[in-house]
Coordinates of C-alpha atoms in Angstrom, one line a residue:
X30 CA -0.4 -12.5 28.2
X31 CA 1.0 -12.5 24.1
X32 CA -1.7 -11.0 22.3
X33 CA -2.2 -8.1 24.5
X34 CA 1.1 -7.5 25.2
X35 CA 1.5 -7.7 21.4
X36 CA -1.3 -5.4 21.0
X37 CA -0.5 -2.5 24.2
X38 CA 3.4 -3.0 22.0
X39 CA 1.6 -1.4 18.5
X40 CA -1.1 1.0 20.4
X41 CA 2.0 3.0 22.5
X42 CA 4.0 3.3 19.4
X43 CA 6.4 6.8 20.5
X44 CA 4.8 9.4 18.4
X45 CA 5.9 12.0 19.8
X46 CA 10.1 11.0 19.9
X47 CA 8.8 10.6 16.3
X48 CA 7.5 13.7 15.5
X49 CA 10.1 15.7 17.1
X50 CA 12.5 14.1 15.3
X51 CA 10.9 14.9 12.3
X52 CA 9.7 18.3 13.0
X53 CA 13.8 18.5 14.1
X54 CA 14.5 17.3 10.6
X55 CA 11.8 18.5 8.1
X56 CA 14.1 21.6 6.2
X57 CA 16.5 18.7 5.5
X58 CA 14.0 16.5 3.8
X59 CA 12.5 16.3 0.5
X60 CA 9.5 14.6 0.3
X61 CA 8.5 11.9 -2.4
X62 CA 4.6 10.7 -3.1
X63 CA 4.3 7.3 -3.6
X64 CA 1.5 4.8 -5.2
X65 CA -0.1 2.3 -3.4
X66 CA 2.7 -0.6 -4.1
X67 CA 5.3 1.4 -4.4
X68 CA 8.2 -0.6 -3.3
X69 CA 11.1 1.0 -1.2
X70 CA 14.3 -0.2 -1.0
X71 CA 16.1 1.3 2.0
X72 CA 19.9 0.3 0.2
X73 CA 20.1 2.3 -2.4
X74 CA 24.3 2.4 -4.8
X75 CA 25.3 0.4 -1.8
X76 CA 24.5 3.1 1.1
X77 CA 21.9 2.8 3.9
X78 CA 19.3 4.9 3.9
X79 CA 16.3 6.6 6.6
X80 CA 12.7 6.5 6.1
X81 CA 10.7 8.9 7.1
X82 CA 6.8 8.2 6.5
X83 CA 5.3 11.3 7.0
X84 CA 1.4 10.2 5.7
X85 CA -0.8 7.3 4.8
X86 CA 0.7 2.8 5.3
X87 CA 3.1 0.6 5.1
X88 CA 4.1 -2.9 5.1
X89 CA 7.3 -4.7 5.9
X90 CA 7.5 -7.7 3.6
X91 CA 10.3 -10.7 3.6
X92 CA 11.7 -11.3 0.9
X93 CA 12.1 -14.9 0.9
X94 CA 9.2 -16.2 1.1
X95 CA 7.2 -12.1 1.1
X96 CA 5.0 -13.0 4.7
X97 CA 4.7 -9.5 6.3
X98 CA 6.4 -9.0 9.4
X99 CA 4.3 -6.1 10.5
X100 CA 2.1 -2.9 8.8
X101 CA 2.8 0.8 10.0
X102 CA 1.3 3.8 10.5
X103 CA 2.7 7.4 9.5
X104 CA 4.4 9.4 11.5
X105 CA 7.1 6.8 11.8
X106 CA 10.7 5.7 10.9
X107 CA 12.8 3.2 9.8
X108 CA 15.6 2.2 8.9
X109 CA 19.3 3.5 10.6
X110 CA 19.6 1.1 13.6
X111 CA 16.8 -1.3 13.0
X112 CA 15.8 -4.3 11.4
X113 CA 18.4 -4.3 8.8
X114 CA 16.0 -3.7 5.6
X115 CA 17.7 -2.8 2.2
X116 CA 17.9 -4.2 -0.8
X117 CA 20.4 -6.2 0.1
X118 CA 19.6 -7.9 2.8
X119 CA 16.0 -9.8 3.3
X120 CA 13.0 -7.0 3.6
X121 CA 11.5 -4.4 1.5
X122 CA 8.9 -1.6 2.1
X123 CA 5.6 -1.4 0.3
X124 CA 3.3 0.9 0.4
X125 CA -0.4 0.6 2.0
X126 CA -1.9 3.4 -0.2
X127 CA -0.8 7.1 -1.1
X128 CA 1.7 8.0 0.8
X129 CA 4.3 10.6 1.7
X130 CA 7.9 9.7 3.1
X131 CA 11.0 11.0 2.3
X132 CA 15.4 9.3 2.5
X133 CA 17.9 10.6 4.2
X134 CA 21.7 8.6 3.7
X135 CA 21.8 6.9 7.2
X136 CA 25.1 8.7 7.6
X137 CA 23.3 12.0 7.5
X138 CA 20.8 11.3 9.8
X139 CA 22.6 10.4 12.4
X140 CA 24.9 13.4 11.6
X141 CA 21.6 15.6 13.2
X142 CA 20.8 13.0 15.3
X143 CA 24.3 15.0 16.8
X144 CA 23.5 18.5 15.0
X145 CA 20.1 19.0 16.9
X146 CA 20.8 16.7 20.1
X147 CA 18.0 14.0 19.2
X148 CA 19.9 10.3 20.2
X149 CA 17.5 9.8 23.1
X150 CA 14.3 10.5 21.4
X151 CA 15.5 8.4 19.3
X152 CA 16.8 5.4 21.4
X153 CA 13.6 5.9 22.7
X154 CA 12.5 4.8 19.3
X155 CA 14.6 2.3 18.5
X156 CA 13.5 0.4 22.2
X157 CA 10.2 0.1 21.5
X158 CA 11.5 -1.0 18.2
X159 CA 13.2 -4.5 19.3
X160 CA 10.2 -5.2 21.7
X161 CA 8.0 -5.6 19.0
X162 CA 10.4 -7.3 16.8
X163 CA 12.1 -9.6 19.5
X164 CA 7.8 -10.5 20.6
X165 CA 6.7 -10.9 16.9
X166 CA 9.1 -13.2 16.6
X167 CA 8.6 -15.6 19.3
X168 CA 4.9 -15.3 18.0
X169 CA 5.8 -16.5 15.0
X170 CA 8.4 -19.2 17.0
X171 CA 5.0 -20.9 19.3
X172 CA 3.8 -24.4 18.0
X173 CA 1.0 -23.9 18.9
X174 CA -1.0 -22.8 15.4
X175 CA -4.2 -21.7 17.2
X176 CA -2.0 -20.0 19.3
X177 CA -0.3 -18.4 16.9
X178 CA -3.5 -17.7 13.9
X179 CA -5.1 -15.7 17.6
X180 CA -2.9 -14.1 18.8
X181 CA -2.5 -13.0 15.2
X182 CA -6.5 -12.1 14.7
X183 CA -5.5 -10.2 18.0
X184 CA -3.8 -7.9 15.7
X185 CA -6.0 -7.0 13.0
X186 CA -8.3 -5.8 15.7
X187 CA -6.0 -3.3 16.6
X188 CA -4.8 -2.1 12.8
X189 CA -6.3 1.0 11.8
X190 CA -9.0 1.2 11.1
X191 CA -8.3 1.1 7.4
X192 CA -6.6 -2.1 7.2
X193 CA -9.2 -3.5 9.0
X194 CA -12.4 -2.4 6.1
X195 CA -10.2 -3.7 3.6
X196 CA -8.2 -7.3 5.2
X197 CA -10.1 -10.8 5.4
X198 CA -8.5 -12.4 8.2
X199 CA -8.2 -15.2 6.3
X200 CA -5.3 -13.3 4.1
X201 CA -3.6 -11.6 7.2
X202 CA -2.9 -14.3 9.1
X203 CA -1.8 -15.9 5.6
X204 CA 0.4 -13.1 4.7
X205 CA 2.0 -13.5 8.1
X206 CA 2.9 -17.6 8.0
X207 CA 3.6 -20.0 6.1
X208 CA 0.3 -22.1 7.2
X209 CA -2.2 -23.8 4.7
X210 CA -4.9 -22.1 3.4
X211 CA -7.0 -24.7 3.9
X212 CA -6.1 -25.0 8.0
X213 CA -6.4 -21.2 8.1
X214 CA -10.1 -21.5 7.0
X215 CA -11.2 -24.4 9.2
X216 CA -9.8 -22.2 12.4
X217 CA -11.5 -19.4 11.1
X218 CA -14.8 -21.4 10.7
X219 CA -14.4 -23.2 14.0
X220 CA -14.2 -19.8 15.5
X221 CA -17.0 -18.4 14.0
X222 CA -18.6 -22.0 14.7
X223 CA -18.4 -21.1 18.8
X224 CA -19.0 -18.2 19.0
X225 CA -15.9 -16.7 18.9
X226 CA -15.5 -14.3 15.8
X227 CA -17.8 -12.2 14.0
X228 CA -17.6 -12.4 10.2
X229 CA -18.1 -10.4 7.8
X230 CA -17.7 -10.9 4.4
X231 CA -14.9 -12.2 5.5
X232 CA -13.3 -8.8 7.7
X233 CA -13.0 -9.5 11.2
X234 CA -16.0 -7.1 12.7
X235 CA -15.9 -8.5 16.8
X236 CA -12.8 -10.9 18.5
X237 CA -14.2 -12.9 21.8
X238 CA -10.9 -13.0 24.7
X239 CA -10.8 -16.9 24.6
X240 CA -11.5 -19.3 27.6

């Protein structure tokens, strides 16, 4: 099922490959700190940047309609070779909590990939990102609102604790779709009434498998 595929992808982030690249380049990085809600653009003065997330959580937001595409937690990398993200593009990074991160020009990053022979782990990371990006867009392209909303609830149930405990089911779905607030509220009420979900003050506590 599509929801299980998405959850499996999120849980199978190539952490060892990300860590190997970060560790190899750590002496080349200038560590920065960002507070909650800090916005990070990955094009600076026309030059593409690579983001290294060392601590904390971020989300990727589509600028034109402010829809959230993904939440990611450290360790994570984004920029060169992945979905187009930047000042002149469609997406922006926002810190969910206090973060520790570094930026490196994409041209320098690619040179370091050569110097440290890291193209193989980088290819693994890119493959994972593109699989997630493709699957996520397939989910949002579905015409079945109920199925899409349920898949997003399943994704919420697999998010890190910080996000699960501080994000209502309503806002999680609303931030990722163009569904009306009233439709989402009725959808959640129907699921709760039928015993398919448990909510506490809007927070998802339990999600039962669909029929």
